[in-house]
């Protein structure tokens, strides 16, 4: 009986290690992508060309945050909002299918 519980504990420990590694890898990838986006935006703004436009959309739970700068910012923010809404719809569809 003791041997069985030790095997179960070892199995659970290995699964927890893999889960922790996957979560760390996910966050590392997320922060690398975020850093890349920040570097690209900073490079575009520091290039000195006044024809640069940026637009974005951040959705935190149900609060949308829309931002933009430059001559084409209104179109970019509209595009960002549309993509955000489509992402939310896809999430809801996949979530319903998973149930």
Short mmCIF file of N, CA and C in Angstrom, two decimals, residues 7-75:
data_model
loop_
_atom_site.label_atom_id
_atom_site.label_comp_id
_atom_site.label_asym_id
_atom_site.label_seq_id
_atom_site.Cartn_x
_atom_site.Cartn_y
_atom_site.Cartn_z
N UNK A 7 4.23 5.89 -5.46
CA UNK A 7 4.18 6.01 -6.92
C UNK A 7 3.20 7.10 -7.33
N UNK A 8 2.06 7.16 -6.66
CA UNK A 8 1.07 8.19 -6.96
C UNK A 8 1.62 9.59 -6.66
N UNK A 9 2.33 9.71 -5.55
CA UNK A 9 2.92 11.00 -5.19
C UNK A 9 3.98 11.42 -6.21
N UNK A 10 4.80 10.46 -6.65
CA UNK A 10 5.82 10.77 -7.66
C UNK A 10 5.18 11.18 -8.97
N UNK A 11 4.10 10.49 -9.35
CA UNK A 11 3.39 10.83 -10.58
C UNK A 11 2.81 12.25 -10.49
N UNK A 12 2.20 12.58 -9.38
CA UNK A 12 1.64 13.92 -9.18
C UNK A 12 2.73 14.97 -9.19
N UNK A 13 3.87 14.66 -8.59
CA UNK A 13 4.99 15.60 -8.56
C UNK A 13 5.50 15.87 -9.97
N UNK A 14 5.64 14.80 -10.79
CA UNK A 14 6.11 14.97 -12.17
C UNK A 14 5.11 15.80 -12.98
N UNK A 15 3.82 15.55 -12.79
CA UNK A 15 2.81 16.32 -13.51
C UNK A 15 2.85 17.79 -13.10
N UNK A 16 3.05 18.07 -11.83
CA UNK A 16 3.16 19.46 -11.37
C UNK A 16 4.38 20.14 -11.96
N UNK A 17 5.49 19.40 -12.08
CA UNK A 17 6.69 19.98 -12.68
C UNK A 17 6.43 20.35 -14.14
N UNK A 18 5.77 19.47 -14.89
CA UNK A 18 5.48 19.77 -16.29
C UNK A 18 4.53 20.95 -16.41
N UNK A 19 3.54 21.00 -15.56
CA UNK A 19 2.60 22.12 -15.59
C UNK A 19 3.32 23.43 -15.30
N UNK A 20 4.19 23.43 -14.33
CA UNK A 20 4.95 24.65 -13.99
C UNK A 20 5.84 25.06 -15.16
N UNK A 21 6.46 24.09 -15.81
CA UNK A 21 7.32 24.41 -16.97
C UNK A 21 6.51 24.99 -18.11
N UNK A 22 5.36 24.42 -18.37
CA UNK A 22 4.52 24.92 -19.46
C UNK A 22 4.05 26.35 -19.17
N UNK A 23 3.66 26.61 -17.95
CA UNK A 23 3.22 27.96 -17.58
C UNK A 23 4.37 28.95 -17.70
N UNK A 24 5.56 28.57 -17.25
CA UNK A 24 6.73 29.45 -17.38
C UNK A 24 7.05 29.72 -18.84
N UNK A 25 6.97 28.68 -19.68
CA UNK A 25 7.24 28.84 -21.10
C UNK A 25 6.21 29.76 -21.76
N UNK A 26 4.95 29.62 -21.38
CA UNK A 26 3.90 30.48 -21.92
C UNK A 26 4.17 31.95 -21.58
N UNK A 27 4.46 32.22 -20.31
CA UNK A 27 4.71 33.60 -19.90
C UNK A 27 5.99 34.15 -20.51
N UNK A 28 7.01 33.32 -20.67
CA UNK A 28 8.24 33.77 -21.32
C UNK A 28 7.95 34.17 -22.76
N UNK A 29 7.19 33.36 -23.47
CA UNK A 29 6.82 33.69 -24.85
C UNK A 29 5.98 34.94 -24.93
N UNK A 30 5.04 35.08 -24.02
CA UNK A 30 4.19 36.27 -23.99
C UNK A 30 5.02 37.54 -23.80
N UNK A 31 5.96 37.50 -22.84
CA UNK A 31 6.77 38.68 -22.57
C UNK A 31 7.76 38.97 -23.70
N UNK A 32 8.25 37.94 -24.38
CA UNK A 32 9.12 38.16 -25.53
C UNK A 32 8.35 38.85 -26.65
N UNK A 33 7.13 38.40 -26.90
CA UNK A 33 6.30 39.04 -27.93
C UNK A 33 5.99 40.48 -27.54
N UNK A 34 5.64 40.71 -26.29
CA UNK A 34 5.35 42.06 -25.80
C UNK A 34 6.57 42.96 -25.95
N UNK A 35 7.73 42.45 -25.60
CA UNK A 35 8.97 43.22 -25.74
C UNK A 35 9.23 43.55 -27.20
N UNK A 36 9.00 42.60 -28.10
CA UNK A 36 9.17 42.85 -29.53
C UNK A 36 8.25 43.94 -30.04
N UNK A 37 7.01 43.93 -29.60
CA UNK A 37 6.05 44.96 -30.01
C UNK A 37 6.50 46.32 -29.50
N UNK A 38 6.94 46.38 -28.26
CA UNK A 38 7.42 47.65 -27.69
C UNK A 38 8.62 48.17 -28.46
N UNK A 39 9.54 47.28 -28.80
CA UNK A 39 10.73 47.69 -29.56
C UNK A 39 10.33 48.21 -30.94
N UNK A 40 9.41 47.53 -31.62
CA UNK A 40 8.97 47.99 -32.94
C UNK A 40 8.28 49.35 -32.87
N UNK A 41 7.45 49.55 -31.87
CA UNK A 41 6.77 50.85 -31.73
C UNK A 41 7.78 51.94 -31.42
N UNK A 42 8.71 51.67 -30.51
CA UNK A 42 9.73 52.66 -30.17
C UNK A 42 10.59 53.00 -31.38
N UNK A 43 10.98 52.00 -32.16
CA UNK A 43 11.79 52.24 -33.35
C UNK A 43 11.03 53.08 -34.37
N UNK A 44 9.74 52.80 -34.53
CA UNK A 44 8.94 53.56 -35.48
C UNK A 44 8.79 55.01 -35.03
N UNK A 45 8.60 55.22 -33.74
CA UNK A 45 8.43 56.58 -33.24
C UNK A 45 9.74 57.36 -33.26
N UNK A 46 10.85 56.69 -33.01
CA UNK A 46 12.14 57.37 -32.98
C UNK A 46 12.77 57.55 -34.35
N UNK A 47 12.17 56.97 -35.38
CA UNK A 47 12.73 57.07 -36.73
C UNK A 47 12.66 58.49 -37.26
N UNK A 48 11.76 59.29 -36.73
CA UNK A 48 11.68 60.69 -37.15
C UNK A 48 10.76 60.92 -38.33
N UNK A 49 10.24 59.88 -38.94
CA UNK A 49 9.32 60.04 -40.05
C UNK A 49 7.94 60.39 -39.48
N UNK A 50 7.38 61.51 -39.92
CA UNK A 50 6.11 61.96 -39.36
C UNK A 50 4.91 61.23 -39.96
N UNK A 51 5.15 60.31 -40.85
CA UNK A 51 4.08 59.59 -41.52
C UNK A 51 3.76 58.25 -40.84
N UNK A 52 4.16 58.09 -39.59
CA UNK A 52 3.98 56.83 -38.88
C UNK A 52 2.68 56.88 -38.08
N UNK A 53 1.94 55.78 -38.14
CA UNK A 53 0.68 55.69 -37.40
C UNK A 53 0.66 54.40 -36.59
N UNK A 54 0.05 54.49 -35.41
CA UNK A 54 -0.12 53.30 -34.59
C UNK A 54 -1.55 53.33 -34.04
N UNK A 55 -2.09 52.14 -33.85
CA UNK A 55 -3.40 52.01 -33.23
C UNK A 55 -3.48 50.68 -32.52
N UNK A 56 -4.22 50.66 -31.44
CA UNK A 56 -4.31 49.42 -30.68
C UNK A 56 -5.60 49.32 -29.89
N UNK A 57 -5.84 48.13 -29.42
CA UNK A 57 -7.06 47.82 -28.67
C UNK A 57 -6.70 46.81 -27.60
N UNK A 58 -6.97 47.17 -26.34
CA UNK A 58 -6.71 46.26 -25.23
C UNK A 58 -8.04 46.03 -24.53
N UNK A 59 -8.39 44.77 -24.33
CA UNK A 59 -9.64 44.43 -23.67
C UNK A 59 -9.31 43.78 -22.34
N UNK A 60 -9.64 44.47 -21.26
CA UNK A 60 -9.44 43.94 -19.92
C UNK A 60 -10.82 43.61 -19.38
N UNK A 61 -11.12 42.32 -19.37
CA UNK A 61 -12.41 41.75 -19.02
C UNK A 61 -13.48 42.37 -19.90
N UNK A 62 -14.23 43.36 -19.48
CA UNK A 62 -15.25 43.96 -20.32
C UNK A 62 -14.98 45.44 -20.57
N UNK A 63 -13.79 45.92 -20.22
CA UNK A 63 -13.44 47.33 -20.40
C UNK A 63 -12.50 47.46 -21.59
N UNK A 64 -12.96 48.07 -22.70
CA UNK A 64 -12.08 48.24 -23.85
C UNK A 64 -11.23 49.51 -23.71
N UNK A 65 -9.96 49.39 -24.07
CA UNK A 65 -9.05 50.53 -24.09
C UNK A 65 -8.55 50.65 -25.53
N UNK A 66 -8.87 51.77 -26.18
CA UNK A 66 -8.49 51.98 -27.57
C UNK A 66 -7.54 53.16 -27.63
N UNK A 67 -6.46 53.02 -28.39
CA UNK A 67 -5.50 54.11 -28.50
C UNK A 67 -4.95 54.17 -29.92
N UNK A 68 -4.43 55.34 -30.27
CA UNK A 68 -3.83 55.51 -31.59
C UNK A 68 -3.11 56.83 -31.69
N UNK A 69 -2.18 56.89 -32.63
CA UNK A 69 -1.43 58.12 -32.87
C UNK A 69 -1.02 58.15 -34.34
N UNK A 70 -1.06 59.32 -34.93
CA UNK A 70 -0.64 59.48 -36.31
C UNK A 70 -1.81 59.77 -37.23
N UNK A 71 -1.50 60.03 -38.50
CA UNK A 71 -2.55 60.40 -39.45
C UNK A 71 -3.56 59.28 -39.74
N UNK A 72 -3.14 58.04 -39.69
CA UNK A 72 -4.04 56.92 -39.98
C UNK A 72 -4.59 56.26 -38.72
N UNK A 73 -4.43 56.89 -37.58
CA UNK A 73 -4.84 56.30 -36.30
C UNK A 73 -6.33 55.95 -36.23
N UNK A 74 -7.24 56.79 -36.73
CA UNK A 74 -8.66 56.41 -36.64
C UNK A 74 -8.97 55.08 -37.33
N UNK A 75 -8.39 54.87 -38.51
CA UNK A 75 -8.64 53.61 -39.22
C UNK A 75 -7.99 52.43 -38.50
#
